[in-house]
mmCIF file of C-alpha atoms in Angstrom:
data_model
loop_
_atom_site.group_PDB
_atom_site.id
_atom_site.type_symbol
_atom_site.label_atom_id
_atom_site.label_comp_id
_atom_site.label_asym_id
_atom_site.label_seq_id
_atom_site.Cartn_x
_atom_site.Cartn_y
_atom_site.Cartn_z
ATOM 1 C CA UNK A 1 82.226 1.535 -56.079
ATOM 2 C CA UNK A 2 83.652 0.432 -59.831
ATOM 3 C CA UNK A 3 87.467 1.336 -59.227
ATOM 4 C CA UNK A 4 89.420 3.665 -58.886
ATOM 5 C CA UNK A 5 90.058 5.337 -62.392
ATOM 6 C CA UNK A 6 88.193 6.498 -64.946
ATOM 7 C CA UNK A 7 89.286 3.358 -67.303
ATOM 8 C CA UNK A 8 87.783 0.708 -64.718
ATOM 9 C CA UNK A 9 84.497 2.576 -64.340
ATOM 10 C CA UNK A 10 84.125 2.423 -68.034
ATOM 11 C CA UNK A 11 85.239 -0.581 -68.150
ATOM 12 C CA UNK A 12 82.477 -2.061 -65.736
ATOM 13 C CA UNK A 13 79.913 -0.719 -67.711
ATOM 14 C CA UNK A 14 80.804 -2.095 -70.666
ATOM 15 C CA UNK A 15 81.089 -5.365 -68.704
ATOM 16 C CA UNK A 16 77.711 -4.848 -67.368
ATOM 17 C CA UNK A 17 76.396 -4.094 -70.675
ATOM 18 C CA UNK A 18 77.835 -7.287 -72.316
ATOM 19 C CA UNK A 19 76.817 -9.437 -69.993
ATOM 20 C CA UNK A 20 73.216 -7.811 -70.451
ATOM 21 C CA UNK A 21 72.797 -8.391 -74.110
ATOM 22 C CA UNK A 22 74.042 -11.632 -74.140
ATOM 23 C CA UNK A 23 71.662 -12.945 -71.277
ATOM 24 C CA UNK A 24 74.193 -13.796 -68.873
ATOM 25 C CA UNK A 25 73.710 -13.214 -65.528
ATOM 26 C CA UNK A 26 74.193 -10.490 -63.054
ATOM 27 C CA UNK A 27 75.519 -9.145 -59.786
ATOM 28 C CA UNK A 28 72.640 -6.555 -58.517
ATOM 29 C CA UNK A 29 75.302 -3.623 -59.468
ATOM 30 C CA UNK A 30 75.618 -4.599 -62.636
ATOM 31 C CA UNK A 31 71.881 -5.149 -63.416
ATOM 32 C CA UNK A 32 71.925 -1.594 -61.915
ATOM 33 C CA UNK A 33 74.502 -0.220 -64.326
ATOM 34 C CA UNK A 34 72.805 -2.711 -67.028
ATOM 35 C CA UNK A 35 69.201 -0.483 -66.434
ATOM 36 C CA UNK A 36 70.842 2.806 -66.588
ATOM 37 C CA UNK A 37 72.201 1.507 -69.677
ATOM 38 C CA UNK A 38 69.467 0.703 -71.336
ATOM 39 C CA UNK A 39 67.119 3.785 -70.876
ATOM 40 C CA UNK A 40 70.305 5.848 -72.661
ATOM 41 C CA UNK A 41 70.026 3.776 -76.253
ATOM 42 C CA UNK A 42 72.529 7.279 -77.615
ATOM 43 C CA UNK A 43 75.678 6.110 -75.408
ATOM 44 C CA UNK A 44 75.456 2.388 -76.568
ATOM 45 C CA UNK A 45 77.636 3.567 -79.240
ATOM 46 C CA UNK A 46 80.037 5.076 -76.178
ATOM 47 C CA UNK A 47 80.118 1.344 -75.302
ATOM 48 C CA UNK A 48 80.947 -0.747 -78.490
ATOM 49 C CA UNK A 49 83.715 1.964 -79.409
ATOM 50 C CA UNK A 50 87.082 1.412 -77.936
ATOM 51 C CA UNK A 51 88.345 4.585 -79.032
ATOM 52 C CA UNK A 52 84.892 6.043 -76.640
ATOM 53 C CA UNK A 53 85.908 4.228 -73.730
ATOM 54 C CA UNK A 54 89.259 6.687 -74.157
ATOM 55 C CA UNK A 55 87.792 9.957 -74.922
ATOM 56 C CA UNK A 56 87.577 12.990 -72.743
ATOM 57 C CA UNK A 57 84.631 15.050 -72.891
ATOM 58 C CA UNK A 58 84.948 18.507 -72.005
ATOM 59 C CA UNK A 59 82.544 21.039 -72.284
ATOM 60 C CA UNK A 60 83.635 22.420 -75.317
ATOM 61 C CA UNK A 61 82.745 19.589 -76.570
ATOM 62 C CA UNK A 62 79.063 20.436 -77.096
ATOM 63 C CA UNK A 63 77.979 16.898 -75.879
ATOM 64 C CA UNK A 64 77.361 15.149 -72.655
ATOM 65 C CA UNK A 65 79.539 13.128 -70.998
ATOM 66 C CA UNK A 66 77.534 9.718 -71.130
ATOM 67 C CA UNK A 67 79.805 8.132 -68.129
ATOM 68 C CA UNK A 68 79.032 10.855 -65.703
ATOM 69 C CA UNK A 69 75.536 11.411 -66.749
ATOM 70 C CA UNK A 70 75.250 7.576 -66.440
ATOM 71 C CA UNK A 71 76.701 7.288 -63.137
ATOM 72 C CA UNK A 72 74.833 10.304 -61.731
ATOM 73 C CA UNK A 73 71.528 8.253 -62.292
ATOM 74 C CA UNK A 74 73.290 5.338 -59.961
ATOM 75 C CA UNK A 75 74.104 7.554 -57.671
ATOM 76 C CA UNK A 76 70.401 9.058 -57.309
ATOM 77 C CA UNK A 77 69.344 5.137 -56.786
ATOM 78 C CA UNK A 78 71.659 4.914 -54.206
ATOM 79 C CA UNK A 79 70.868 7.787 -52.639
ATOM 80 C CA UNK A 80 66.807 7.239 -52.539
ATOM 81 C CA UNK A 81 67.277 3.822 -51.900
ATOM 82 C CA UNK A 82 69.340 4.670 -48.851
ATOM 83 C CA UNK A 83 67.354 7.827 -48.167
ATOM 84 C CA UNK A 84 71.157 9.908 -47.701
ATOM 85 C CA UNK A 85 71.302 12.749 -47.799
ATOM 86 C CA UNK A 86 67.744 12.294 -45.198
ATOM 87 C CA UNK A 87 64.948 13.489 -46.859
ATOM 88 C CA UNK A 88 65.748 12.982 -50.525
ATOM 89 C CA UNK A 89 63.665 10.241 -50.834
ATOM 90 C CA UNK A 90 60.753 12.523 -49.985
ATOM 91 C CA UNK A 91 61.440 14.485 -52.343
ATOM 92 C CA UNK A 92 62.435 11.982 -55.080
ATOM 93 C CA UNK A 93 58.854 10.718 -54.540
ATOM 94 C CA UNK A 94 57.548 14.427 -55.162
ATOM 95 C CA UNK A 95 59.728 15.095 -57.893
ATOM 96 C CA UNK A 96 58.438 11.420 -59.849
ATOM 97 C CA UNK A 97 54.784 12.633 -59.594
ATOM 98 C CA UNK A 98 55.537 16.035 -60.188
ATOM 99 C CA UNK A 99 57.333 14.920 -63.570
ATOM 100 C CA UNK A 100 54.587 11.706 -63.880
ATOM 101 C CA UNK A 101 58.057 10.390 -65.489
ATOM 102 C CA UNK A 102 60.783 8.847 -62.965
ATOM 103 C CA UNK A 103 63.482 9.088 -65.923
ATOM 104 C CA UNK A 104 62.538 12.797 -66.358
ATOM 105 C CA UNK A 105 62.613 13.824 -62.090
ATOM 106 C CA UNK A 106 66.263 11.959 -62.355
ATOM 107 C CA UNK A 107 66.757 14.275 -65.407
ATOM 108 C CA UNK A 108 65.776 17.408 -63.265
ATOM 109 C CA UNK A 109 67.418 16.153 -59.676
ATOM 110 C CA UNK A 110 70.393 15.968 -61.587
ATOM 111 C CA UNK A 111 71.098 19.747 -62.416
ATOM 112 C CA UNK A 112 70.984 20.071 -58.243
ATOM 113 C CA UNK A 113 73.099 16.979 -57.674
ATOM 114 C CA UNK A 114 75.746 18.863 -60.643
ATOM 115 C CA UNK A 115 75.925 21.831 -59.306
ATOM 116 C CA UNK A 116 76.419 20.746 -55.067
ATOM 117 C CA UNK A 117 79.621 18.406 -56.660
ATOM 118 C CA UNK A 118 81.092 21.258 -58.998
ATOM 119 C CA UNK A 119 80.641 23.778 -55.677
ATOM 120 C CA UNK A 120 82.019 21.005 -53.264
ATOM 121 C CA UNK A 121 84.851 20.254 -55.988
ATOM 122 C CA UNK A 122 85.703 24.031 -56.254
ATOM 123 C CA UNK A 123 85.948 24.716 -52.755
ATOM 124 C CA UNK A 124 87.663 21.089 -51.928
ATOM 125 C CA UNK A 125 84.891 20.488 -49.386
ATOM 126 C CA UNK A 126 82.144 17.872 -49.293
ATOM 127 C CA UNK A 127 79.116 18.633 -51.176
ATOM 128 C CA UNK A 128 76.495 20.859 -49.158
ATOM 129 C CA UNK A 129 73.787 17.912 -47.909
ATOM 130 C CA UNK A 130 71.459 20.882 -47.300
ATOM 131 C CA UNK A 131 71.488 22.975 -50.518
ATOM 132 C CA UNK A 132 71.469 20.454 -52.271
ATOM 133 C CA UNK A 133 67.886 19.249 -50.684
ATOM 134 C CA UNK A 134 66.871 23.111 -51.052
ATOM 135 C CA UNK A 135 67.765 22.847 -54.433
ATOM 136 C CA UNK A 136 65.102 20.198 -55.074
ATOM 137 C CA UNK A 137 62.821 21.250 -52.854
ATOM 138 C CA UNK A 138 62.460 24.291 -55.334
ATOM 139 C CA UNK A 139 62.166 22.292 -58.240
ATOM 140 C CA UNK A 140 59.179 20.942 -56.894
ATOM 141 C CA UNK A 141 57.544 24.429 -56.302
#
């Protein structure tokens, strides 16, 4: 979608991010990238900071890594906006009156959406389209 490495993804954010703040204007999946950007005001330093652009973050860490959380929000748009896997827009529309907060149901969706990649990753599969729709199903219990 941004590249293929790490340094291009973060690189098109920071793009996106520029272009934002300076009023210039933008290709829909960079106002995307642009909107994520903005509800996260504690990665804008991630952006200015060269040095951030570089860093790993590992769990050890203690802190989130703002690139994947950042790009697990686009890929819950894309994925309600295209309804795949079927059904999670149903339950994205649960989850957002459940939470009265569509910033906090992305929050929650995401623990689901974490753990389906890390199993899928683990076993070298794809990720599991139905646990990962049981998964938030039960949130919304």
């Amino acid at each position: 979608m941004f590249g293929q490495n790490r340094d291009e993804l973060r690189r098109f954010f920071r793009q996106a991010w520029e272009k934002r703040t300076q009023g210039l204007p933008l290709q829909p999946l960079e106002q995307l990238v642009a909107q994520v950007i903005e509800l996260h005001p504690e990665y804008h330093r991630h952006l200015a900071d060269e040095r951030q652009l570089q860093r790993d973050f590992t769990p050890d860490d203690g802190e989130t890594n703002p690139w994947l959380h950042m790009g697990m929000h686009i890929t819950l748009g894309e994925q309600v906006a295209s309804d795949r896997p079927p059904g999670i827009r149903t339950q994205y529309q649960q989850l957002v009156k459940q939470f009265a907060d569509q910033h906090a149901a992305e929050h929650a969706m995401m623990d689901c959406l974490g753990v389906v990649l890390w199993e899928a990753q683990r076993a070298g599969s794809m990720p599991d389209e139905a646990a990962y729709l049981e998964c938030l199903r039960k949130l919304s219990k």
